[in-house]
Every structure is written in C-alpha cells, then in structure tokens.
CSV table of C-alpha atoms in Angstrom, one decimal:
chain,number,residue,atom,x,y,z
B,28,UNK,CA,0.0,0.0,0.0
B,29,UNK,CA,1.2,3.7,-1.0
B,30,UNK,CA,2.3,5.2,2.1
B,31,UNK,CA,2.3,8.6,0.7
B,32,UNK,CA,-0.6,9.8,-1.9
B,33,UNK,CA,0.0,12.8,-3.8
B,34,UNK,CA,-3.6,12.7,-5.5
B,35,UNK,CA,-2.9,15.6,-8.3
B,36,UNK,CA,-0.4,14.1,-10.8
B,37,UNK,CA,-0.8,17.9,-12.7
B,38,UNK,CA,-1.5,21.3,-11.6
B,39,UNK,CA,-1.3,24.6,-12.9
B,40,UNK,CA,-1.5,28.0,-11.9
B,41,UNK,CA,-1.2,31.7,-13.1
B,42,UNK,CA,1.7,34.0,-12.2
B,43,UNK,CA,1.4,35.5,-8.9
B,44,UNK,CA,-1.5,33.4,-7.8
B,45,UNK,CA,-1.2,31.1,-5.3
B,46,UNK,CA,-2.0,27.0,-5.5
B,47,UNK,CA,-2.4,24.3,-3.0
B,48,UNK,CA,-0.5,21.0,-3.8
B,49,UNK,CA,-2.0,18.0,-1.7
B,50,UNK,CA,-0.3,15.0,0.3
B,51,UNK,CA,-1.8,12.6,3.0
B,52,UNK,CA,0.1,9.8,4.3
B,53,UNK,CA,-0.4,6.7,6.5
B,54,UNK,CA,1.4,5.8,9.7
B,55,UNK,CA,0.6,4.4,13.3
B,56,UNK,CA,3.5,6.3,14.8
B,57,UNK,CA,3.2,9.3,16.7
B,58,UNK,CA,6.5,11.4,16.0
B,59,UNK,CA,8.0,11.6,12.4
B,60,UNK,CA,8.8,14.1,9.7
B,61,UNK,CA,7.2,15.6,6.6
B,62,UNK,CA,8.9,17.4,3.5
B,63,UNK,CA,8.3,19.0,0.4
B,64,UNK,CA,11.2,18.2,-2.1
B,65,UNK,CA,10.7,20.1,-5.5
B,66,UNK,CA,12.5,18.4,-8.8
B,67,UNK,CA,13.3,20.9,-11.3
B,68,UNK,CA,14.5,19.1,-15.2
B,69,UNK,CA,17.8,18.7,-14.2
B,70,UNK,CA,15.9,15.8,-12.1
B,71,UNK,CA,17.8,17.3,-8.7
B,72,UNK,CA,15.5,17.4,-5.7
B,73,UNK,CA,15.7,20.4,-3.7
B,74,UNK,CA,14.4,20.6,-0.3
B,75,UNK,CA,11.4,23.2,0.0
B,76,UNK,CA,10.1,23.1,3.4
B,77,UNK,CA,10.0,20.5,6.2
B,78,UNK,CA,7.9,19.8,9.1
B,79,UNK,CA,8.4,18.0,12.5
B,80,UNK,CA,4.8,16.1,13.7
B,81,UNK,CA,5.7,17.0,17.5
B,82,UNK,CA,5.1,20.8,16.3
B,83,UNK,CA,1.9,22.1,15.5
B,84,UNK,CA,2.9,25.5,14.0
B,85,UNK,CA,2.8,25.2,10.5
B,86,UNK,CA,6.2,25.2,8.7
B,87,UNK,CA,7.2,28.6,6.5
B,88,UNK,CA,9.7,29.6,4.5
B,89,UNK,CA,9.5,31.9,2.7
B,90,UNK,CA,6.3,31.8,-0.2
B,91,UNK,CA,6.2,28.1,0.5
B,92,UNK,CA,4.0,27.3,3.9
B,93,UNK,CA,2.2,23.4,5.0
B,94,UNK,CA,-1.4,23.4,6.1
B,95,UNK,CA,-0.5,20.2,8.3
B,96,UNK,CA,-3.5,18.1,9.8
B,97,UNK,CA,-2.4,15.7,12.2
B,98,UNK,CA,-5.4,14.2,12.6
B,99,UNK,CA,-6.5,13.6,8.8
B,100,UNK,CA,-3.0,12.9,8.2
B,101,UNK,CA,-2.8,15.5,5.8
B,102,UNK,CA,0.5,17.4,4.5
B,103,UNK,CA,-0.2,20.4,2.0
B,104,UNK,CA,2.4,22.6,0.1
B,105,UNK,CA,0.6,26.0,-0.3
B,106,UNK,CA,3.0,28.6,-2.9
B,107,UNK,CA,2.4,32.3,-2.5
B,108,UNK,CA,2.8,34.7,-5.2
B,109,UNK,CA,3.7,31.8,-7.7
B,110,UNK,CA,6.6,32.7,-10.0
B,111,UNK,CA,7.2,30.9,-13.4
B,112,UNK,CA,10.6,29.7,-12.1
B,113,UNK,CA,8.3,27.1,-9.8
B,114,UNK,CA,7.3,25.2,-12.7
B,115,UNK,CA,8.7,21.7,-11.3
B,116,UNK,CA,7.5,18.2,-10.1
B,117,UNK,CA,7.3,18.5,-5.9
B,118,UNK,CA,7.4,15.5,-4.3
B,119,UNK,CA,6.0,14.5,-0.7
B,120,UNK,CA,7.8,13.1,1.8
B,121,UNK,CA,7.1,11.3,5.4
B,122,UNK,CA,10.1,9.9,7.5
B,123,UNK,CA,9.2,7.8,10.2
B,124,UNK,CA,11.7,7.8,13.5
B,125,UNK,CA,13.5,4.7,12.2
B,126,UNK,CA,14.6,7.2,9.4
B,127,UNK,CA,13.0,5.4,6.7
B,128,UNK,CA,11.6,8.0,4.5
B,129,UNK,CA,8.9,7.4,1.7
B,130,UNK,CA,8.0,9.6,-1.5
B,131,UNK,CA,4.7,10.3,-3.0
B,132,UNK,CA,4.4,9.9,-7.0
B,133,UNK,CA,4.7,13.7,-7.4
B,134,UNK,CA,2.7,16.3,-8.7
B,135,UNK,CA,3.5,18.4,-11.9
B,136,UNK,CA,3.2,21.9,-11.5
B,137,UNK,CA,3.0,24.4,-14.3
B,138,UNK,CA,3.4,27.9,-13.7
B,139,UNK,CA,1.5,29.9,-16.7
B,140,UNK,CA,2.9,33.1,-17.2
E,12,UNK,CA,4.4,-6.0,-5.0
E,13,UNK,CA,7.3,-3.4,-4.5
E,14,UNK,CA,7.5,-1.2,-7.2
E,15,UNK,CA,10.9,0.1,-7.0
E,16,UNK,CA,13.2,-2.1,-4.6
E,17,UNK,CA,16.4,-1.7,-3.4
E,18,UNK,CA,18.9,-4.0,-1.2
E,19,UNK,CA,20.2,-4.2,1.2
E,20,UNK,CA,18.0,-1.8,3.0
E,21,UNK,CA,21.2,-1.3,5.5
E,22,UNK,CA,25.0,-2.0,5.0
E,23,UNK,CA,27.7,-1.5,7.5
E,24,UNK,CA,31.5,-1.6,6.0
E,25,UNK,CA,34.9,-0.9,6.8
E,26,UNK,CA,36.9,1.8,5.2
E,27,UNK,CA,38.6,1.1,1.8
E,28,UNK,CA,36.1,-2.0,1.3
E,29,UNK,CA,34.2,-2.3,-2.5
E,30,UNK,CA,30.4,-2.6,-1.6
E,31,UNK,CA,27.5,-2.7,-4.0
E,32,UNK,CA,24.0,-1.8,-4.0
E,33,UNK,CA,21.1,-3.5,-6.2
E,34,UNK,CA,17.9,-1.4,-7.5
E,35,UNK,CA,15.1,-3.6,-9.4
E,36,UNK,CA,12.1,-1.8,-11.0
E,37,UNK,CA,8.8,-3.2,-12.2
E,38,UNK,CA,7.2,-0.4,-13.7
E,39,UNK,CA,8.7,-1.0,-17.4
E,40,UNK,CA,10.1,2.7,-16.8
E,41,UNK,CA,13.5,3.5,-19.2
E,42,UNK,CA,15.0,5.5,-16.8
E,43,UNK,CA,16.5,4.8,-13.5
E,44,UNK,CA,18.5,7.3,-11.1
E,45,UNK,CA,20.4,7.1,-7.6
E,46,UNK,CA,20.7,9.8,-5.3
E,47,UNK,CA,22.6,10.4,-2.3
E,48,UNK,CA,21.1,12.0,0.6
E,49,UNK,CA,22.6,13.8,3.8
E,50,UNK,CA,22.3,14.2,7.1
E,51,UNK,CA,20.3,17.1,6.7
E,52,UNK,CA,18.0,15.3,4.2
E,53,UNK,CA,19.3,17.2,1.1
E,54,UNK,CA,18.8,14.9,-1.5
E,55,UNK,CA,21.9,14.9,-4.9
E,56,UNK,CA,21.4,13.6,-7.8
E,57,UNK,CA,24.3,11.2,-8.5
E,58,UNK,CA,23.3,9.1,-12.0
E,59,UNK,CA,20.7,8.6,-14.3
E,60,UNK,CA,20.3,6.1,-17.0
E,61,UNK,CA,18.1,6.1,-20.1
E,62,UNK,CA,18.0,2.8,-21.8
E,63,UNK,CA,21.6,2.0,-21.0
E,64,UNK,CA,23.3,5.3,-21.4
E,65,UNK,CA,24.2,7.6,-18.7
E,66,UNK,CA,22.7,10.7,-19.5
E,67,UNK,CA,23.6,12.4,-16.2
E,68,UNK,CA,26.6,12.4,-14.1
E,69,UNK,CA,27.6,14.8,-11.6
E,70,UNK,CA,30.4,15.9,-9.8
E,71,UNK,CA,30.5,12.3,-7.7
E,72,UNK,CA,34.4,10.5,-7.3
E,73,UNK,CA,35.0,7.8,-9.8
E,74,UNK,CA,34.8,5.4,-7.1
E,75,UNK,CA,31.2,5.3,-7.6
E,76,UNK,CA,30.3,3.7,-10.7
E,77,UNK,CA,26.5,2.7,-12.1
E,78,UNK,CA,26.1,-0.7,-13.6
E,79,UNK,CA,22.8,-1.4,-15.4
E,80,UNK,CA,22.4,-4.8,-16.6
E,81,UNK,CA,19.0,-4.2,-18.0
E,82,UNK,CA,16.5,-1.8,-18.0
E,83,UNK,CA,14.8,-2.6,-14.9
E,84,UNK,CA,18.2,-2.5,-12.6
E,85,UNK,CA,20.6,0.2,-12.3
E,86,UNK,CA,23.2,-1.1,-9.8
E,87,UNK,CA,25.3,1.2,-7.7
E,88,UNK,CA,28.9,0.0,-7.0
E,89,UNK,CA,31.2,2.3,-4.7
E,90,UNK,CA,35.1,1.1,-4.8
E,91,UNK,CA,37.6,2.1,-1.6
E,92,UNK,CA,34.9,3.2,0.7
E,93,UNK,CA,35.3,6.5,2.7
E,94,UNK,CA,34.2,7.6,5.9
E,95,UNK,CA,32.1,10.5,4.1
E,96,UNK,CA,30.2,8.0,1.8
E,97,UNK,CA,28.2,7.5,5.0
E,98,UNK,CA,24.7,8.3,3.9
E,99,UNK,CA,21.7,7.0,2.8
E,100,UNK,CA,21.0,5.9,-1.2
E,101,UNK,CA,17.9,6.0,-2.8
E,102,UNK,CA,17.1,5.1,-6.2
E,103,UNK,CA,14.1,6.0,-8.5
E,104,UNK,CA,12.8,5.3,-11.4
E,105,UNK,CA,10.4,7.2,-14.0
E,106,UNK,CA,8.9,7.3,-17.7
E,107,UNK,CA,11.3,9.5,-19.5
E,108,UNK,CA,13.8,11.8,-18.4
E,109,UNK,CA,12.4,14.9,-16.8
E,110,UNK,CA,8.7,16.5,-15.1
E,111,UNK,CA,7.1,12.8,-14.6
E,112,UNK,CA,6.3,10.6,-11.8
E,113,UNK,CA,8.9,9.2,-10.0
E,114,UNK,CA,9.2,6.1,-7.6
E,115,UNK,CA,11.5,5.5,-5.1
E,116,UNK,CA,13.5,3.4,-3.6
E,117,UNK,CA,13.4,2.7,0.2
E,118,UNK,CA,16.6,3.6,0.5
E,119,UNK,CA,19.8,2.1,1.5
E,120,UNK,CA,21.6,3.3,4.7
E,121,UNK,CA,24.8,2.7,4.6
E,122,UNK,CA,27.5,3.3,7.0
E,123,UNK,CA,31.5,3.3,6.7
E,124,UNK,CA,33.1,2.8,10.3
C-alpha cells in the first residue's frame, strides 16, 4: 500500500496566484517528519520546506508554507505569489523515527505566465 | 508488490572496502537514477540512466560507478569506501527523463566505520 498519496499528478496555476499542492500519508506512529522536495528538469531534488509532527505550528519559508492536519494525516504545500521559475514536479515526503523516508508519486506543476 | 526495490536496505563496511547496491524496478520505466542524501535530508542527484546510457553524471568520485544490466536495474557500486560515503541511497525510477512521476527506492543506509 502507498504510504504517501500525492492525488494531483498535474496542476497549474497563473503568475502570482497562489496553488495548493495536496499529500496525505499513512502511519501508526506518533512522531516523524514531513517534507516538500521540488525536482526541477535537471531531475535534482531540492528541499522546499520540512515539518516535524511533534510541532503544531505550521512550517514557512518563505512563499512556501504546510497546512499540516495531524489528525487527517494530511501534509499540504501552499506557494504564495507563484513565480514561473516554480514550474517543477514537488514531491512529498514522510520519514518515520526509524529514518526510513517514503515519496509520494509527485505532482507536476505548471506555472503559466 | 514493491514497485521500485532496493537491497540491502542497511550496510555497514569498513573503510577502503568495495560494496555494492542493487535497484530492481517493475514499472517497465526506461529511466532509472540514484541519489545520495545527507544528514540534513538534502537529497543529490548522482546518476541517471536512459536505456543503458548515462545521460547524467555529476560531480561524484569515480569510485562510484552505475552498472545497469537491464532496463529494470541500475546497480550502484562504490570502490575504496570512505568515511564521508556514510549516507543513505535511494534510487528511483520514471517514464522519460524529466517533469514525470517518479518512484522511489526505500533507501539504503549505509554506514563506513
């Protein structure tokens, strides 16, 4: 079974709008950690954002922020002010304590200028 | 059944030893890739292979060297270990070469004492 679900394989957004990319995972643990990785062409994955479960503040940095829901085990990737230099695949992450992480599929986002 | 698997899923090794590890995919994808991620969870892109050819090969030491058999394994052998090879590998594999879905790995966490 997928651990992680990224349920939109393709999005798109205009310039300077902002767009919501969705993850939900599935663990029985109580502590681990979340990430956003986006993958530009050159297929390197750059970390975006990261979130620890123990801390209910969502995660910023910058234009990227998490709308993290514990409960629903729920993990999204909201960009601010999109800029055409976001057009990438982002991937999802979740890393249990045993520091075995697991990807989502990825979504494909499009930035239209 | 595992889509992209990796083995071992944990190797411990001596300096200066020759190690390998084995990626299998079952997706029918062409291209295969291993990154190398840190302690901070950066993740680098090491190879990629398109139907047999490396098509990507960064800055890594030529002790590391990708063997691919056949489309659905890309093997990643590491000569002379070093202390700094310490890390965890994943490998992934998609349709094409860049802005699809990607699967990966579960990683392989190996450690040079």
């Amino acid at each position: 079974a997928q651990t992680v679900t990224q349920s939109q394989p393709e999005m798109s957004v205009q310039e300077a709008e902002t767009v919501t990319l969705s993850c939900t995972y599935d663990t029985s643990e109580s502590n681990y950690y979340l990430f956003w990785y986006k993958q530009p062409p050159s297929r390197q994955m750059i970390l975006v954002i990261r979130q620890e479960a123990y801390k209910q503040q969502n995660a910023t940095e910058n234009r990227f922020s998490v709308n993290f829901q514990k409960a629903a085990k729920s993990f999204s990737l909201k960009i601010s002010d999109s800029q055409l230099g976001d057009t990438a695949m982002y991937f999802c992450a979740f890393m249990e304590e045993n520091n075995d992480m697991r990807f989502g599929a990825g979504t494909r986002l499009t930035v239209k200028p | 059944d595992t889509a992209v698997s990796q083995t071992p899923k944990y190797l411990v090794t001596q300096m200066g030893n020759d190690k390998s590890i084995k990626c299998e995919q079952n997706l029918g994808h062409d291209t295969m890739y291993w990154y190398k991620q840190d302690s901070k969870k950066f993740l680098k892109i090491m190879f990629s292979y398109n139907n047999k050819e490396l098509i990507i090969n960064e800055t890594v030491p030529n002790r590391f060297s990708p063997k691919s058999p056949d489309k659905a394994h890309l093997n990643l052998h590491i000569n002379s270990l070093e202390l700094g090879d310490s890390a965890v590998y994943f490998c992934a594999s998609s349709q094409g070469h860049s802005n699809t879905e990607a699967f990966f790995g579960q990683g392989t966490r190996l450690t040079v004492v």
